[in-house]
PDB file of C-alpha atoms in Angstrom:
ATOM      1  CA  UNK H   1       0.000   0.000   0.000  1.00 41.00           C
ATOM      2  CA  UNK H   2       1.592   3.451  -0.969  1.00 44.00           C
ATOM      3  CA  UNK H   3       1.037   6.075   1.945  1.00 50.00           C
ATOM      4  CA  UNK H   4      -0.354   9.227   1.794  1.00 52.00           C
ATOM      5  CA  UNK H   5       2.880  11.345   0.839  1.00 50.00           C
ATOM      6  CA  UNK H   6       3.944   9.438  -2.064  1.00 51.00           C
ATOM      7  CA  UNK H   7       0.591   8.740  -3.627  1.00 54.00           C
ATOM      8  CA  UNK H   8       0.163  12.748  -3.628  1.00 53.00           C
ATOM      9  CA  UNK H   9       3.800  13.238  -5.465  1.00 52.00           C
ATOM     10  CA  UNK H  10       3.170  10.473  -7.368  1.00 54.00           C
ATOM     11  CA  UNK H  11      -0.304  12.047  -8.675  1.00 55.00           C
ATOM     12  CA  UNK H  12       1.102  15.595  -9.097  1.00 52.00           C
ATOM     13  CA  UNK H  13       4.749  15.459  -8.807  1.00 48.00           C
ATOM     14  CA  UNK H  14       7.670  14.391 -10.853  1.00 42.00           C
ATOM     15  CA  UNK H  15       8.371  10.586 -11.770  1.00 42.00           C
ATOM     16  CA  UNK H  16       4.732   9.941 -12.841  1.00 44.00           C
ATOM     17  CA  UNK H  17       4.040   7.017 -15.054  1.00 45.00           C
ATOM     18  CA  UNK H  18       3.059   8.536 -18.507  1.00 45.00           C
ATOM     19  CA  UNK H  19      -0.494   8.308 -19.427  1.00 45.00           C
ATOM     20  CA  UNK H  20      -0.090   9.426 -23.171  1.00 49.00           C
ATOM     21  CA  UNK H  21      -0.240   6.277 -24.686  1.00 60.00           C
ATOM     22  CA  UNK H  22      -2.206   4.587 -27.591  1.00 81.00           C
ATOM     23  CA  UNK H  23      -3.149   1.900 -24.904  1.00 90.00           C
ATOM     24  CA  UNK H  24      -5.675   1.491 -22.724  1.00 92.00           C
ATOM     25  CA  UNK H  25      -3.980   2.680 -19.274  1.00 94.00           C
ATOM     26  CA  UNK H  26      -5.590   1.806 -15.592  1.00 94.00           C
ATOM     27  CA  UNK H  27      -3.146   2.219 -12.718  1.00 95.00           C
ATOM     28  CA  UNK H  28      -3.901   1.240  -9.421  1.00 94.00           C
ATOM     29  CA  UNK H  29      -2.857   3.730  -7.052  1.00 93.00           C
ATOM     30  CA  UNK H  30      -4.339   2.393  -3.302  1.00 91.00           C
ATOM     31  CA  UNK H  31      -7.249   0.899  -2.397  1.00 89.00           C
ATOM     32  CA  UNK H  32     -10.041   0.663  -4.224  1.00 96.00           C
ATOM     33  CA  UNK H  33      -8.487   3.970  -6.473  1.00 97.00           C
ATOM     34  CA  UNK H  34      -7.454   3.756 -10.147  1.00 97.00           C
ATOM     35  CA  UNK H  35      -6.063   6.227 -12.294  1.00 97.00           C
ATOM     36  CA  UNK H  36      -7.087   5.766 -16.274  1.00 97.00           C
ATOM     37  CA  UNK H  37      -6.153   7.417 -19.445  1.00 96.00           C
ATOM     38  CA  UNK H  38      -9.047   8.216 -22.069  1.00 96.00           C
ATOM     39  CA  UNK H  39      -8.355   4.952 -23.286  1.00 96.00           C
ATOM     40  CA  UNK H  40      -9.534   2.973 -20.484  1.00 97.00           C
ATOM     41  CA  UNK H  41     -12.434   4.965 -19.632  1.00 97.00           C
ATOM     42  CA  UNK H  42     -15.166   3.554 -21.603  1.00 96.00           C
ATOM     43  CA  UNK H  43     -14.128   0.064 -19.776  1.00 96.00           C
ATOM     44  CA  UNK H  44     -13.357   1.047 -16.481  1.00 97.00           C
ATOM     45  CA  UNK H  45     -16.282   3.991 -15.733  1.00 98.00           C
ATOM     46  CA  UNK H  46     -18.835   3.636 -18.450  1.00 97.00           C
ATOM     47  CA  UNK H  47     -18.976  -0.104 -18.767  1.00 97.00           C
ATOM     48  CA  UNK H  48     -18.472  -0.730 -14.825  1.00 96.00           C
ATOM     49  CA  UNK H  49     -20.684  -3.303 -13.382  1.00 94.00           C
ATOM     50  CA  UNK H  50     -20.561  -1.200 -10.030  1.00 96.00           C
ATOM     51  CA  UNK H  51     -21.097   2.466  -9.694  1.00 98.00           C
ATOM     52  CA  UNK H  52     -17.988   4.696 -10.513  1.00 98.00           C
ATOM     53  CA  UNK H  53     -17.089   8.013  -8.979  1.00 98.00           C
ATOM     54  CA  UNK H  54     -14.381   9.711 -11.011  1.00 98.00           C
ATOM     55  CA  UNK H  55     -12.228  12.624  -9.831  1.00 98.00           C
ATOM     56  CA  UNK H  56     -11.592  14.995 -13.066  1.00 97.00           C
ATOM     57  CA  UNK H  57      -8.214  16.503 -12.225  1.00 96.00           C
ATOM     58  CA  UNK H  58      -5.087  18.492 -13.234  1.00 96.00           C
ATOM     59  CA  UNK H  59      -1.704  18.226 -11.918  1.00 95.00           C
ATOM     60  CA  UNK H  60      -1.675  22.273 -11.805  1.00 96.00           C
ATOM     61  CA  UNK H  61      -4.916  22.360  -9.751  1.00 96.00           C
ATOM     62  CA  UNK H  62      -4.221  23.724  -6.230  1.00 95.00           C
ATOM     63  CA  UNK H  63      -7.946  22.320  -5.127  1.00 95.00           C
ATOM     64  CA  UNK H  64      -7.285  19.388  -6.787  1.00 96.00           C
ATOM     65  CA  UNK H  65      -4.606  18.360  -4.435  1.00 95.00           C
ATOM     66  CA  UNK H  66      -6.291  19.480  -1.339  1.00 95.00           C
ATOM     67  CA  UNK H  67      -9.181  16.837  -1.898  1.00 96.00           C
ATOM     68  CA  UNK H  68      -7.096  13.922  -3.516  1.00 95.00           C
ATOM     69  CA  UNK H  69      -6.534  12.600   0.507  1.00 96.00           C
ATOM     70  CA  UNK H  70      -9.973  12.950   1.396  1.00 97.00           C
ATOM     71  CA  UNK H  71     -10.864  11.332  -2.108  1.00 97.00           C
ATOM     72  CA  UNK H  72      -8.302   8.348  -1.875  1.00 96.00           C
ATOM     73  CA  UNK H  73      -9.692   7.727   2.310  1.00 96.00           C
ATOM     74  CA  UNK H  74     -13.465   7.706   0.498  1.00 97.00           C
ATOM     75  CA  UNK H  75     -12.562   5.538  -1.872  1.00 97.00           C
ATOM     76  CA  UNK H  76     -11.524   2.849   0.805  1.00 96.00           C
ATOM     77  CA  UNK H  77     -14.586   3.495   2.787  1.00 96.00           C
ATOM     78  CA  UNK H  78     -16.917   1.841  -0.352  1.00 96.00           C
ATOM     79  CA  UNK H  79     -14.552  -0.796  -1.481  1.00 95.00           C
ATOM     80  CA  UNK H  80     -16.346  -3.583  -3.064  1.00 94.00           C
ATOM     81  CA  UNK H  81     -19.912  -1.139  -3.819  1.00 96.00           C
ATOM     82  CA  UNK H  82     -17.965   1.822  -5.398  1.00 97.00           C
ATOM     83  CA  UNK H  83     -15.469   2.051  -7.648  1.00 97.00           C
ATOM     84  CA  UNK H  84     -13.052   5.143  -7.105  1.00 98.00           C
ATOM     85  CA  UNK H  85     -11.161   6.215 -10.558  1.00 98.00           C
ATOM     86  CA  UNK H  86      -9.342   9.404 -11.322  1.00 98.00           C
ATOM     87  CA  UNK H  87      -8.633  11.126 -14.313  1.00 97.00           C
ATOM     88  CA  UNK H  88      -5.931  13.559 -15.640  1.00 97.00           C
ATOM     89  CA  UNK H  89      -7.830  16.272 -17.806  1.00 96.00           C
ATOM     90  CA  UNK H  90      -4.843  17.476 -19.547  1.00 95.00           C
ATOM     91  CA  UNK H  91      -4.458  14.424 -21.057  1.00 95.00           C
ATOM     92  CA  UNK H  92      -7.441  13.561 -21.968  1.00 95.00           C
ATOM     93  CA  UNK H  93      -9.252  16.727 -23.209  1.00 95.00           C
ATOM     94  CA  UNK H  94     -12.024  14.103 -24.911  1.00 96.00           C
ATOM     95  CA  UNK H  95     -13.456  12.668 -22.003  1.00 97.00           C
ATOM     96  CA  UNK H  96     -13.390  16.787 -20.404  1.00 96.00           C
ATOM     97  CA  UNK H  97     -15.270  17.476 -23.218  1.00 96.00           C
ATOM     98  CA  UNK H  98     -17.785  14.650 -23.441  1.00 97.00           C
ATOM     99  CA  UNK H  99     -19.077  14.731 -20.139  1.00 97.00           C
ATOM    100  CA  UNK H 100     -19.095  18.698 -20.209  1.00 96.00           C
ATOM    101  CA  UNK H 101     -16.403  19.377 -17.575  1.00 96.00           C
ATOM    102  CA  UNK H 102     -15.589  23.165 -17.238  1.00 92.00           C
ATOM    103  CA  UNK H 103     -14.268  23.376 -13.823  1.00 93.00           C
ATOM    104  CA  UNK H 104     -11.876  21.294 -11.534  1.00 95.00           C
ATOM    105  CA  UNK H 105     -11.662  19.625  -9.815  1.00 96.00           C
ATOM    106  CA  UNK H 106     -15.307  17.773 -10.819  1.00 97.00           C
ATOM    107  CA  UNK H 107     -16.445  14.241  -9.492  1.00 98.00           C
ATOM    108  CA  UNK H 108     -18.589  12.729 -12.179  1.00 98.00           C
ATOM    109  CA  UNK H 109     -21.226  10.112  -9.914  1.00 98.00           C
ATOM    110  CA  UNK H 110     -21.666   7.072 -13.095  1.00 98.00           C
ATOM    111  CA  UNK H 111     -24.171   4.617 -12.625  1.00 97.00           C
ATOM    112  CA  UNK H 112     -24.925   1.874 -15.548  1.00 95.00           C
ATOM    113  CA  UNK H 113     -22.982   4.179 -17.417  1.00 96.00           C
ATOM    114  CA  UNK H 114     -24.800   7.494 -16.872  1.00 97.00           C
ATOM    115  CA  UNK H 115     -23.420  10.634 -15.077  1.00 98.00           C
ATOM    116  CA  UNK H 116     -26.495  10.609 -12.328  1.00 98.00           C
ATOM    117  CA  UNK H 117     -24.701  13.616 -10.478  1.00 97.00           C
ATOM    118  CA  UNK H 118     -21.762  16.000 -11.377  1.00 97.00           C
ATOM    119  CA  UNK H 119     -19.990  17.723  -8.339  1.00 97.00           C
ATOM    120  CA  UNK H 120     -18.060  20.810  -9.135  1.00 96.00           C
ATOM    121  CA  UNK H 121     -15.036  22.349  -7.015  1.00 94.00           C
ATOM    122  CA  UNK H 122     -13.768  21.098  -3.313  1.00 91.00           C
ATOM    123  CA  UNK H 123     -15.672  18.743  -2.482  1.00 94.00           C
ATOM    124  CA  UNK H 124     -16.323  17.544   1.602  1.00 95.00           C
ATOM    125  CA  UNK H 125     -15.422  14.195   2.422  1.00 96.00           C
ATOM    126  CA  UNK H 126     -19.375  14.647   4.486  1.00 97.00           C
ATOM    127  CA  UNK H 127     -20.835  16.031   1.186  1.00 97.00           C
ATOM    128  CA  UNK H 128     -19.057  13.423  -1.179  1.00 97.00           C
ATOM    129  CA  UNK H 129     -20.734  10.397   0.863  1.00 97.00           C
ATOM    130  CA  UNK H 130     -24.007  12.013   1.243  1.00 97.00           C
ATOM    131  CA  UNK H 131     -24.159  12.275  -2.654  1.00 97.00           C
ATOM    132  CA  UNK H 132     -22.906   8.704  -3.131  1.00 97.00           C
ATOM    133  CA  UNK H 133     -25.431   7.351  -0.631  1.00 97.00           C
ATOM    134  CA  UNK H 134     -28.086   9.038  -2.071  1.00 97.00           C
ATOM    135  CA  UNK H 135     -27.096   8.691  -5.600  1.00 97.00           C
ATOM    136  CA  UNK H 136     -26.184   4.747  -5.347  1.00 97.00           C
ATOM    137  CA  UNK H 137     -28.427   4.262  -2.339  1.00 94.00           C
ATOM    138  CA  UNK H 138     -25.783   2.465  -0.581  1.00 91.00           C
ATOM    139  CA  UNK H 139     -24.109   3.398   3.000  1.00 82.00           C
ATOM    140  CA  UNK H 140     -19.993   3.425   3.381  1.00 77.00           C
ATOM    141  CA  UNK H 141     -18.716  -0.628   5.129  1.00 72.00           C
TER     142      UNK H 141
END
């Protein structure tokens, strides 16, 4: 299990894998949290047999790396009813654009493939479960 420290600098500091690739890319980066290129999107979020929540971030985005703790300790919390994916928006413009993401960071709820709720700018860890449980009807293990 990577701790805290190096799963931040390895999300927004030097030495990151590359994600621009013609491949499908999903790297798992703790518990229950994957990062994905464009690529591995449709398979990973939009084909998902659970619900997904993605985080929509940059590497730039101050915000961004404020919630990415509370985001990664979330994503433990609903292991095996939620699946917890990130997503670097520089690289992958596309998926920005599909799912009309203007702001970061943005957690896109999916269900069965549909965006049921969008949540734009710093998040709460209180207000991110209250959406998921409400959203996916499910309570945190």
């Amino acid at each position: 299990m990577m701790g805290l420290g190096n799963f931040i600098k390895g999300l927004f500091g030097k030495g990151e894998p590359s994600m621009s690739t013609s491949e499908p890319v999903t790297e798992a980066i703790n518990t229950n949290l994957y990062k994905v290129n464009s690529l591995a999107f449709e398979q990973e979020v939009v084909k998902a047999e659970t619900p997904v929540v993605v985080d929509c971030f940059a590497k730039w985005c101050a915000p961004c790396k404020k919630m990415a703790p509370m985001f990664e300790e979330v994503a433990a919390e609903y292991e095996n009813q939620v699946k917890f994916v990130i997503i670097d928006l520089d690289k992958s413009k596309d998926i920005a654009k599909q799912y009309h993401v203007v702001g970061i960071p943005t957690l896109l709820l999916f269900d069965r493939g549909e965006v049921k709720e969008k949540l734009v700018g710093n998040t709460t860890k209180d207000k991110l479960k209250a959406s998921i449980e409400e959203v996916f009807k499910i309570k945190s293990e």
